[in-house]
Structure formats: C-alpha cells, structure tokens
Amino acid sequence: MDLTKPSQENVEYMIEAIKNKLKMASAAAMQASAFSVDHYEDIYDVYEVAMGSDRLSISQVEALVSELGRLRHK
C-alpha cells in the first residue's frame, strides 16, 4: 500500500492499523470512515508515531487517542 498518496482508502487503512496497535478498548467508537482525507498529513503523522514504536506508554496512547479524537468528523 502506498501511503504517500492521500486517499480515503489510505486514511481508513491507517486508522485501522492505529486502532490495532493501540489495542483500543473503544475501537468501535473510532470508525475509520469518521476520518477525512482532509486531515491526511495529521493522520499519517499519528500513524508513523504509533507504528514506529514497539511499545507505547499509557501517556503516549492517551496522546495519540486524543489526537485522533481531534481529527474525527464531529
């Protein structure tokens, strides 16, 4: 998958990967379709942080989840 090209498909792929990595208990509330390609760069940044670490601290997970919440459609 080429994540260098902004697309809704890539957004959804990254959100699903982030949810799996963070093992989010509230993953159902964080549907990939709730994110827009308009925020692609920000979502990609969150994706890289989440995927770039073998282990994330509780505070890192909370920060990433908070950022995803900010990027969701209201």
mmCIF file of N, CA, C and O in Angstrom, residues 1-2 5 10-11 14-15 17-18 21-22 24 34 38 40 43-44 50-52 54-55 57-59 61 68 71:
data_model
loop_
_atom_site.group_PDB
_atom_site.id
_atom_site.type_symbol
_atom_site.label_atom_id
_atom_site.label_comp_id
_atom_site.label_asym_id
_atom_site.label_seq_id
_atom_site.Cartn_x
_atom_site.Cartn_y
_atom_site.Cartn_z
ATOM 1 N N MET A 1 0.848 -1.183 0.000
ATOM 2 C CA MET A 1 0.000 0.000 0.000
ATOM 3 C C MET A 1 0.889 1.240 0.000
ATOM 4 O O MET A 1 1.814 1.337 0.794
ATOM 5 N N ASP A 2 0.603 2.164 -0.882
ATOM 6 C CA ASP A 2 1.391 3.397 -0.999
ATOM 7 C C ASP A 2 0.736 4.500 -0.164
ATOM 8 O O ASP A 2 -0.230 5.123 -0.593
ATOM 9 N N LYS A 5 0.331 8.699 -1.009
ATOM 10 C CA LYS A 5 -0.740 9.325 -1.791
ATOM 11 C C LYS A 5 -1.994 9.450 -0.941
ATOM 12 O O LYS A 5 -2.581 8.438 -0.539
ATOM 13 N N ASN A 10 -6.490 5.030 2.092
ATOM 14 C CA ASN A 10 -5.285 5.066 2.920
ATOM 15 C C ASN A 10 -5.599 5.558 4.326
ATOM 16 O O ASN A 10 -5.043 5.061 5.304
ATOM 17 N N VAL A 11 -6.476 6.560 4.432
ATOM 18 C CA VAL A 11 -6.891 7.062 5.745
ATOM 19 C C VAL A 11 -7.491 5.908 6.549
ATOM 20 O O VAL A 11 -7.129 5.684 7.704
ATOM 21 N N MET A 14 -4.845 3.390 7.670
ATOM 22 C CA MET A 14 -4.015 3.879 8.777
ATOM 23 C C MET A 14 -4.783 3.877 10.093
ATOM 24 O O MET A 14 -4.239 3.500 11.134
ATOM 25 N N ILE A 15 -6.039 4.310 10.073
ATOM 26 C CA ILE A 15 -6.847 4.343 11.295
ATOM 27 C C ILE A 15 -7.010 2.926 11.848
ATOM 28 O O ILE A 15 -6.852 2.696 13.048
ATOM 29 N N ALA A 17 -5.006 0.379 11.399
ATOM 30 C CA ALA A 17 -3.703 -0.055 11.895
ATOM 31 C C ALA A 17 -3.406 0.574 13.254
ATOM 32 O O ALA A 17 -2.891 -0.098 14.162
ATOM 33 N N ILE A 18 -3.725 1.845 13.399
ATOM 34 C CA ILE A 18 -3.501 2.542 14.679
ATOM 35 C C ILE A 18 -4.363 1.906 15.760
ATOM 36 O O ILE A 18 -3.886 1.644 16.874
ATOM 37 N N LYS A 21 -2.839 -1.357 16.788
ATOM 38 C CA LYS A 21 -1.588 -1.150 17.517
ATOM 39 C C LYS A 21 -1.868 -0.694 18.947
ATOM 40 O O LYS A 21 -1.222 -1.143 19.892
ATOM 41 N N LEU A 22 -2.822 0.202 19.095
ATOM 42 C CA LEU A 22 -3.125 0.746 20.418
ATOM 43 C C LEU A 22 -4.026 -0.173 21.219
ATOM 44 O O LEU A 22 -4.278 0.088 22.387
ATOM 45 N N MET A 24 -7.166 -0.503 21.210
ATOM 46 C CA MET A 24 -8.151 0.403 21.787
ATOM 47 C C MET A 24 -9.409 -0.332 22.230
ATOM 48 O O MET A 24 -10.028 -1.038 21.450
ATOM 49 N N ALA A 34 -15.007 7.802 9.868
ATOM 50 C CA ALA A 34 -15.229 9.080 10.543
ATOM 51 C C ALA A 34 -14.082 10.055 10.317
ATOM 52 O O ALA A 34 -14.098 11.163 10.832
ATOM 53 N N ASP A 38 -9.012 15.098 4.272
ATOM 54 C CA ASP A 38 -8.602 16.488 4.525
ATOM 55 C C ASP A 38 -7.545 16.568 5.625
ATOM 56 O O ASP A 38 -6.768 17.515 5.674
ATOM 57 N N TYR A 40 -5.224 14.216 6.140
ATOM 58 C CA TYR A 40 -4.313 13.123 5.789
ATOM 59 C C TYR A 40 -2.943 13.265 6.440
ATOM 60 O O TYR A 40 -2.426 12.319 7.034
ATOM 61 N N ILE A 43 -3.107 12.543 10.161
ATOM 62 C CA ILE A 43 -3.361 11.124 10.400
ATOM 63 C C ILE A 43 -2.094 10.317 10.112
ATOM 64 O O ILE A 43 -1.734 9.415 10.866
ATOM 65 N N TYR A 44 -1.415 10.677 9.045
ATOM 66 C CA TYR A 44 -0.164 9.991 8.695
ATOM 67 C C TYR A 44 0.870 10.163 9.807
ATOM 68 O O TYR A 44 1.575 9.216 10.159
ATOM 69 N N ALA A 50 2.599 5.816 16.009
ATOM 70 C CA ALA A 50 2.056 4.573 16.550
ATOM 71 C C ALA A 50 2.825 3.362 16.034
ATOM 72 O O ALA A 50 3.161 2.451 16.795
ATOM 73 N N MET A 51 3.138 3.339 14.760
ATOM 74 C CA MET A 51 3.797 2.186 14.165
ATOM 75 C C MET A 51 5.307 2.179 14.415
ATOM 76 O O MET A 51 5.953 1.143 14.318
ATOM 77 N N GLY A 52 5.855 3.318 14.779
ATOM 78 C CA GLY A 52 7.299 3.435 14.943
ATOM 79 C C GLY A 52 7.831 2.964 16.278
ATOM 80 O O GLY A 52 9.026 2.980 16.510
ATOM 81 N N ASP A 54 7.753 -0.122 19.318
ATOM 82 C CA ASP A 54 7.336 -1.472 19.696
ATOM 83 C C ASP A 54 6.363 -1.442 20.862
ATOM 84 O O ASP A 54 5.417 -2.211 20.915
ATOM 85 N N ARG A 55 6.625 -0.546 21.786
ATOM 86 C CA ARG A 55 5.777 -0.424 22.973
ATOM 87 C C ARG A 55 5.467 1.041 23.196
ATOM 88 O O ARG A 55 6.345 1.889 23.116
ATOM 89 N N SER A 57 3.774 3.853 25.878
ATOM 90 C CA SER A 57 3.375 4.065 27.267
ATOM 91 C C SER A 57 1.902 4.470 27.305
ATOM 92 O O SER A 57 1.315 4.855 26.286
ATOM 93 N N ILE A 58 1.328 4.399 28.479
ATOM 94 C CA ILE A 58 -0.071 4.809 28.650
ATOM 95 C C ILE A 58 -0.245 6.257 28.223
ATOM 96 O O ILE A 58 -1.207 6.591 27.529
ATOM 97 N N SER A 59 0.693 7.122 28.586
ATOM 98 C CA SER A 59 0.564 8.536 28.223
ATOM 99 C C SER A 59 0.680 8.736 26.706
ATOM 100 O O SER A 59 0.005 9.593 26.139
ATOM 101 N N VAL A 61 -0.251 6.483 24.415
ATOM 102 C CA VAL A 61 -1.526 6.000 23.875
ATOM 103 C C VAL A 61 -2.606 7.062 24.068
ATOM 104 O O VAL A 61 -3.362 7.361 23.141
ATOM 105 N N LEU A 68 -6.377 11.636 17.618
ATOM 106 C CA LEU A 68 -7.354 11.045 16.704
ATOM 107 C C LEU A 68 -8.744 11.634 16.947
ATOM 108 O O LEU A 68 -9.473 11.916 15.997
ATOM 109 N N LEU A 71 -9.121 14.837 15.240
ATOM 110 C CA LEU A 71 -9.157 14.755 13.783
ATOM 111 C C LEU A 71 -10.450 14.153 13.233
ATOM 112 O O LEU A 71 -10.699 14.231 12.037
#
